[in-house]
Coordinates of C-alpha atoms in Angstrom, one line a residue:
M1 CA 85.5 92.3 117.1
G2 CA 89.1 93.3 116.5
V3 CA 90.4 95.5 113.3
V4 CA 91.4 92.2 111.6
E5 CA 88.2 90.7 112.2
K6 CA 86.1 93.7 111.0
I7 CA 88.6 94.0 107.3
K8 CA 88.2 89.9 106.8
E9 CA 84.6 90.6 107.3
I10 CA 84.0 93.3 104.8
E11 CA 86.3 91.5 102.7
E12 CA 83.7 88.5 102.3
E13 CA 80.5 90.6 102.2
M14 CA 82.8 92.5 98.6
A15 CA 83.2 88.7 97.4
R16 CA 80.1 88.1 97.9
T17 CA 78.5 91.0 96.0
Q18 CA 77.9 90.8 92.7
K19 CA 78.6 93.6 90.9
N20 CA 76.1 96.0 89.0
K21 CA 74.7 99.5 89.2
A22 CA 72.3 98.7 91.9
T23 CA 74.9 97.6 93.9
E24 CA 78.1 100.0 93.4
Y25 CA 76.9 102.6 96.2
H26 CA 77.1 99.4 98.8
L27 CA 80.2 98.4 97.5
G28 CA 82.0 102.0 97.1
L29 CA 80.9 102.6 101.5
L30 CA 82.6 98.8 102.3
K31 CA 85.9 100.0 100.0
A32 CA 86.0 103.7 102.4
K33 CA 85.5 101.0 105.0
L34 CA 87.7 99.0 104.3
A35 CA 90.4 101.3 103.6
R36 CA 90.0 102.8 107.0
Y37 CA 90.2 100.0 109.0
R38 CA 93.7 98.7 107.1
A39 CA 94.7 103.0 107.9
Q40 CA 93.9 101.8 111.3
L41 CA 95.6 98.4 111.3
L42 CA 99.0 100.0 110.0
E43 CA 99.0 103.6 111.9
P44 CA 97.3 102.8 114.9
A45 CA 95.8 105.7 116.4
S46 CA 96.7 105.1 119.9
K47 CA 100.7 105.5 121.0
S48 CA 100.0 103.8 124.6
G49 CA 101.4 100.4 123.6
P50 CA 105.1 99.1 123.4
A51 CA 107.3 100.2 120.4
G52 CA 107.7 98.0 117.1
V53 CA 111.0 97.1 116.2
G54 CA 111.9 99.1 112.6
F55 CA 114.3 98.5 110.3
D56 CA 117.1 101.5 111.8
V57 CA 117.9 102.3 108.0
Q58 CA 119.6 105.9 107.2
K59 CA 119.2 106.7 103.6
S60 CA 121.6 107.5 101.6
G61 CA 122.9 107.7 98.2
D62 CA 121.5 109.6 95.1
A63 CA 118.4 107.0 95.1
R64 CA 117.2 104.2 97.3
V65 CA 115.5 100.8 96.0
A66 CA 113.8 98.1 97.7
L67 CA 114.1 94.4 97.2
I68 CA 110.6 92.6 98.0
G69 CA 109.9 89.3 97.5
F70 CA 109.0 86.1 99.0
P71 CA 111.6 84.4 101.3
S72 CA 114.4 82.0 99.4
V73 CA 113.7 84.1 96.0
G74 CA 117.3 85.0 95.8
K75 CA 117.0 88.6 96.8
S76 CA 120.1 88.0 99.4
T77 CA 122.5 86.6 96.4
L78 CA 121.3 89.4 94.3
L79 CA 122.7 92.1 97.0
S80 CA 125.4 90.2 97.3
T81 CA 126.8 90.0 93.5
L82 CA 125.4 93.7 92.5
T83 CA 127.0 95.6 95.8
H84 CA 129.3 93.0 97.0
T85 CA 127.7 92.7 100.2
A86 CA 128.1 89.5 102.7
S87 CA 125.0 87.3 103.1
E88 CA 124.8 85.3 105.7
V89 CA 122.1 83.6 103.7
A90 CA 121.6 79.9 101.4
S91 CA 120.2 79.7 98.0
Y92 CA 118.4 77.2 98.7
E93 CA 114.6 77.2 100.4
F94 CA 113.1 78.3 103.9
T95 CA 115.8 80.4 104.7
Q96 CA 115.9 83.9 105.1
N97 CA 117.2 87.4 106.6
I98 CA 114.9 88.5 109.0
N99 CA 116.7 92.2 109.4
C100 CA 117.6 94.8 106.4
N101 CA 120.9 94.5 104.6
P102 CA 121.6 97.2 102.5
G103 CA 124.3 97.9 99.8
V104 CA 125.4 100.8 97.7
I105 CA 125.4 100.0 93.6
E106 CA 127.5 102.6 91.7
Y107 CA 126.5 103.1 88.4
Q108 CA 127.4 106.4 85.8
G109 CA 128.6 108.0 89.0
A110 CA 125.8 107.4 90.6
R111 CA 125.4 106.4 94.8
I112 CA 122.4 103.7 94.4
Q113 CA 121.5 102.5 97.6
L114 CA 119.8 98.6 97.5
L115 CA 117.6 97.1 100.3
D116 CA 117.4 93.2 100.7
L117 CA 114.2 93.5 102.9
P118 CA 113.3 90.6 104.8
G119 CA 110.5 88.0 103.0
I120 CA 107.4 89.0 102.7
V121 CA 104.7 86.5 104.0
E122 CA 100.9 86.1 103.2
G123 CA 99.4 87.8 105.9
A124 CA 102.2 90.6 106.2
S125 CA 99.8 93.6 105.7
Q126 CA 98.2 92.4 108.6
G127 CA 101.2 92.5 110.4
R128 CA 103.0 88.4 109.6
G129 CA 106.1 88.2 109.3
R130 CA 107.5 91.6 110.2
G131 CA 105.3 92.7 107.7
R132 CA 104.5 96.5 108.3
Q133 CA 108.0 97.0 109.2
V134 CA 108.4 95.6 105.6
V135 CA 106.3 97.7 104.3
S136 CA 106.8 100.8 106.1
T137 CA 111.0 100.5 104.8
A138 CA 109.5 100.0 100.7
K139 CA 107.3 103.6 101.1
T140 CA 110.5 105.2 101.5
A141 CA 112.1 103.9 98.2
D142 CA 112.3 105.6 95.3
L143 CA 111.9 102.0 93.4
I144 CA 110.4 98.6 94.3
V145 CA 111.8 95.1 92.5
V146 CA 109.5 92.4 93.4
M147 CA 111.7 89.2 93.1
L148 CA 109.6 86.5 91.4
D149 CA 110.8 82.7 91.1
A150 CA 110.4 81.9 87.8
T151 CA 110.0 78.3 88.3
K152 CA 107.0 79.0 90.1
S153 CA 103.3 80.1 89.2
D154 CA 102.0 83.6 88.5
E155 CA 100.4 82.9 91.3
Q156 CA 103.2 84.6 93.6
R157 CA 103.1 88.3 91.5
R158 CA 99.3 88.4 92.4
L159 CA 100.0 87.5 95.9
L160 CA 102.8 90.3 97.0
E161 CA 100.8 92.9 94.6
I162 CA 98.1 92.4 96.8
E163 CA 100.4 92.7 100.4
L164 CA 102.0 95.7 98.9
D165 CA 98.0 97.1 97.6
A166 CA 96.7 96.4 100.9
V167 CA 99.2 98.9 102.9
G168 CA 98.7 101.8 99.8
I169 CA 101.6 101.2 97.8
R170 CA 100.9 101.4 94.2
L171 CA 103.0 100.2 91.8
N172 CA 103.8 102.3 88.9
K173 CA 100.1 104.2 88.6
Q174 CA 100.6 107.6 88.5
K175 CA 98.9 109.8 91.7
P176 CA 94.8 110.4 90.1
D177 CA 94.4 113.9 89.0
V178 CA 91.8 115.2 91.3
V179 CA 91.5 118.1 93.5
F180 CA 90.1 118.1 97.3
K181 CA 90.1 120.5 100.0
R182 CA 88.2 120.9 102.6
R183 CA 86.0 123.2 104.2
T184 CA 84.4 125.0 107.2
T185 CA 81.3 125.8 105.8
G186 CA 79.6 125.5 102.2
G187 CA 78.6 122.2 101.6
I188 CA 80.0 120.1 98.4
T189 CA 81.2 121.5 95.6
F190 CA 81.7 119.0 92.9
N191 CA 83.4 119.4 89.8
T192 CA 84.5 117.4 86.7
T193 CA 86.2 118.2 83.6
V194 CA 86.0 114.8 81.5
K195 CA 82.7 112.3 81.9
L196 CA 83.1 109.5 84.5
T197 CA 82.8 106.1 83.1
Q198 CA 83.8 104.2 86.1
T199 CA 82.1 106.3 88.8
D200 CA 79.7 108.3 89.9
E201 CA 78.9 111.9 91.7
K202 CA 76.1 109.7 93.8
T203 CA 79.1 107.7 94.5
I204 CA 81.5 109.1 95.6
R205 CA 78.9 111.7 97.8
T206 CA 78.3 108.6 99.7
I207 CA 82.2 108.0 100.0
L208 CA 81.9 111.4 101.4
A209 CA 79.3 111.2 104.0
S210 CA 81.0 107.7 105.2
Y211 CA 83.9 109.4 106.2
K212 CA 81.7 112.2 107.7
L213 CA 83.1 115.4 105.1
H214 CA 79.9 117.6 105.0
N215 CA 81.8 120.7 103.9
C216 CA 84.8 121.0 100.9
D217 CA 85.7 121.1 97.0
V218 CA 86.1 118.5 94.6
M219 CA 87.6 118.9 91.2
I220 CA 88.1 116.0 88.8
R221 CA 90.2 116.0 85.9
E222 CA 90.4 112.5 84.8
D223 CA 88.6 109.0 84.7
I224 CA 89.2 107.6 88.0
T225 CA 87.6 104.7 89.4
T226 CA 86.1 104.5 93.5
D227 CA 89.2 102.8 94.7
D228 CA 91.3 105.9 93.1
F229 CA 89.2 108.4 95.1
I230 CA 89.2 107.1 98.5
D231 CA 93.2 106.9 97.9
V232 CA 92.7 110.7 97.7
L233 CA 90.5 110.9 100.5
I234 CA 93.2 108.7 102.5
G235 CA 96.6 110.8 101.1
T236 CA 98.8 108.7 102.6
R237 CA 99.1 106.4 99.3
K238 CA 102.7 106.1 97.7
Y239 CA 102.7 105.6 94.1
I240 CA 106.2 103.5 93.4
P241 CA 107.5 102.4 89.9
C242 CA 108.4 99.3 89.9
L243 CA 110.5 96.5 88.4
Y244 CA 109.3 92.4 88.2
V245 CA 112.2 90.2 87.9
Y246 CA 112.2 86.7 87.6
N247 CA 115.3 84.7 89.0
K248 CA 116.4 81.2 88.2
I249 CA 115.8 81.4 84.5
D250 CA 118.9 78.5 83.8
A251 CA 116.1 76.3 85.4
I252 CA 112.7 76.9 82.9
S253 CA 112.5 76.4 79.2
L254 CA 113.3 79.5 76.3
E255 CA 110.3 79.1 75.4
Q256 CA 108.9 80.4 79.5
M257 CA 111.7 82.9 79.3
D258 CA 111.1 84.2 76.3
K259 CA 107.1 84.9 77.6
L260 CA 108.4 86.5 80.8
A261 CA 110.9 88.7 79.1
R262 CA 108.3 90.5 77.0
S263 CA 106.4 91.6 79.8
R264 CA 105.8 94.8 80.9
N265 CA 108.1 96.4 83.4
T266 CA 109.6 92.5 83.5
V267 CA 113.5 91.8 83.7
V268 CA 114.3 88.1 83.6
I269 CA 117.9 87.2 85.5
S270 CA 119.9 84.0 86.8
C271 CA 121.7 85.3 90.2
E272 CA 123.5 81.4 89.9
M273 CA 125.0 81.9 86.6
N274 CA 125.1 85.9 87.3
L275 CA 122.9 86.5 83.7
N276 CA 121.6 89.6 82.6
L277 CA 122.6 91.6 86.0
D278 CA 123.9 94.1 83.7
Y279 CA 120.8 95.1 82.4
L280 CA 119.1 95.5 85.6
V281 CA 121.2 97.8 86.6
E282 CA 120.1 99.6 83.0
R283 CA 117.0 99.3 83.8
M284 CA 116.5 100.3 87.3
W285 CA 118.4 103.7 86.1
A286 CA 116.5 104.2 83.7
E287 CA 113.4 103.8 85.7
L288 CA 114.4 105.9 89.0
N289 CA 114.9 108.8 85.9
L290 CA 117.7 110.6 87.9
V291 CA 120.0 113.5 86.1
K292 CA 123.0 114.3 86.3
V293 CA 124.9 117.4 86.4
Y294 CA 128.2 118.5 86.2
T295 CA 129.3 121.4 88.2
K296 CA 131.9 124.0 86.9
K297 CA 134.1 126.4 88.2
R298 CA 134.9 129.9 87.0
G299 CA 137.6 129.6 84.5
A300 CA 138.0 126.4 84.3
H301 CA 137.2 123.2 83.0
P302 CA 133.9 121.0 84.0
D303 CA 134.4 118.3 86.1
L304 CA 132.8 115.0 83.8
T305 CA 134.3 113.3 86.6
D306 CA 132.1 113.6 89.8
P307 CA 128.5 114.4 88.6
I308 CA 125.7 116.0 90.9
C309 CA 122.8 112.7 90.6
L310 CA 119.1 114.3 91.0
R311 CA 115.0 113.5 91.1
K312 CA 114.0 115.0 87.4
G313 CA 112.7 118.1 87.7
A314 CA 115.0 119.1 90.1
T315 CA 115.8 122.2 90.3
L316 CA 119.6 124.6 90.4
E317 CA 118.5 125.1 94.5
D318 CA 118.6 120.8 94.8
V319 CA 121.7 121.8 93.1
C320 CA 123.2 124.1 95.5
N321 CA 122.0 121.6 98.3
G322 CA 123.7 118.7 96.9
V323 CA 127.6 120.7 96.4
H324 CA 126.9 122.8 100.0
R325 CA 123.5 124.0 102.1
S326 CA 125.5 127.1 103.0
L327 CA 125.8 127.7 98.4
A328 CA 121.6 128.2 98.6
T329 CA 122.0 131.0 101.2
N330 CA 124.1 132.7 99.7
F331 CA 123.7 132.4 96.2
R332 CA 123.6 135.4 92.9
Y333 CA 123.1 133.9 90.3
G334 CA 123.9 130.6 88.1
L335 CA 125.0 129.5 84.6
V336 CA 123.8 126.9 83.0
W337 CA 125.1 125.0 79.5
G338 CA 123.2 121.7 78.3
K339 CA 119.4 121.4 78.0
S340 CA 117.9 123.7 79.4
S341 CA 119.7 127.0 78.3
K342 CA 117.9 129.1 75.6
F343 CA 121.1 129.6 74.2
S344 CA 122.6 126.1 74.2
P345 CA 125.1 125.6 73.3
H346 CA 125.6 129.1 75.4
A347 CA 125.1 129.7 78.8
Q348 CA 122.4 131.2 80.4
K349 CA 122.0 133.4 83.6
V350 CA 119.5 131.9 85.6
S351 CA 117.6 132.2 89.2
L352 CA 117.2 129.2 91.6
A353 CA 113.8 128.0 90.9
H354 CA 115.4 127.0 86.8
Q355 CA 114.7 123.9 86.5
V356 CA 117.9 122.0 85.2
Q357 CA 118.4 118.7 83.1
D358 CA 120.4 116.0 82.6
E359 CA 123.7 116.4 81.7
D360 CA 124.0 120.3 82.8
V361 CA 126.7 121.9 83.1
V362 CA 126.3 124.1 85.9
S363 CA 128.4 127.6 87.6
I364 CA 127.1 129.2 90.3
F365 CA 128.2 132.6 91.7
T366 CA 127.5 133.7 95.5
K367 CA 127.9 136.8 97.5

């Protein structure tokens, strides 16, 4: 029996099993097996087979955004409109791009790479329709934009979420606050700082045993589910922010559009009529959570036309690497003006480990 058949068999057994206190340990074991088989499907242990053909798109710019959706939802049209990148894909039904097309959005001094990934088909998590290449590229993104057709049912959104969840992409979720450490001896040490209402110690010990983990430390700091704990054990899950973008709003009623627009993490647009595209770019910028840092030469005014864009939580060392790699090696000290300065509006002398904030001005002094 192949891995795909084993996955299908476990999913059918889980669907048949009633959820209650008596079956939660059995369901926990099934979920652990399912996660293990899915990992095998995406990352086969054998390296002897022929190499697959992936999307060799070099990561560039300050952030990467991946467009994901079923065929013919307007991804290629959106890419062409926002980045002025030529696309050979038509806007009518049953046409799709089979390659990964990159483009660049320039916004507030930042360069955001936009990737138009091939349309996902049902079963992509099991390799159908170049599904593995699509999801492996999506895992490298800083933001996922799920493109949906406003004229169709919510089933399209549910199916896409299932496919992405099956390959370890967690949309709009935070990494569980769980500390897990393997040991060579000493058995299992289990501690919690909160009351667990969605799982219990027995279920977690059962899952650890199914993974043949008999010596480890487990510290749980939030009320997690069984699935969350399995994600921690596997350790390859990606937690990525997501925007749900409904295209073709010009073909639905105002009531339907208003209902969609009020949904959480949702933007409504029309690529055909260029409706609400500026707001979409604004939302992308907000979700990426980038900070802009300006550099200042000694005795000169700061250059406010060419910021360095970094991820939130970046340090002065990241700023140095953004200018030139040799700066961090020869670093003496830095001066920072702005929100992160203790003496704002005056400068503060800082080290490489200093965490910068949005719109800080930085001067770097070398040896």
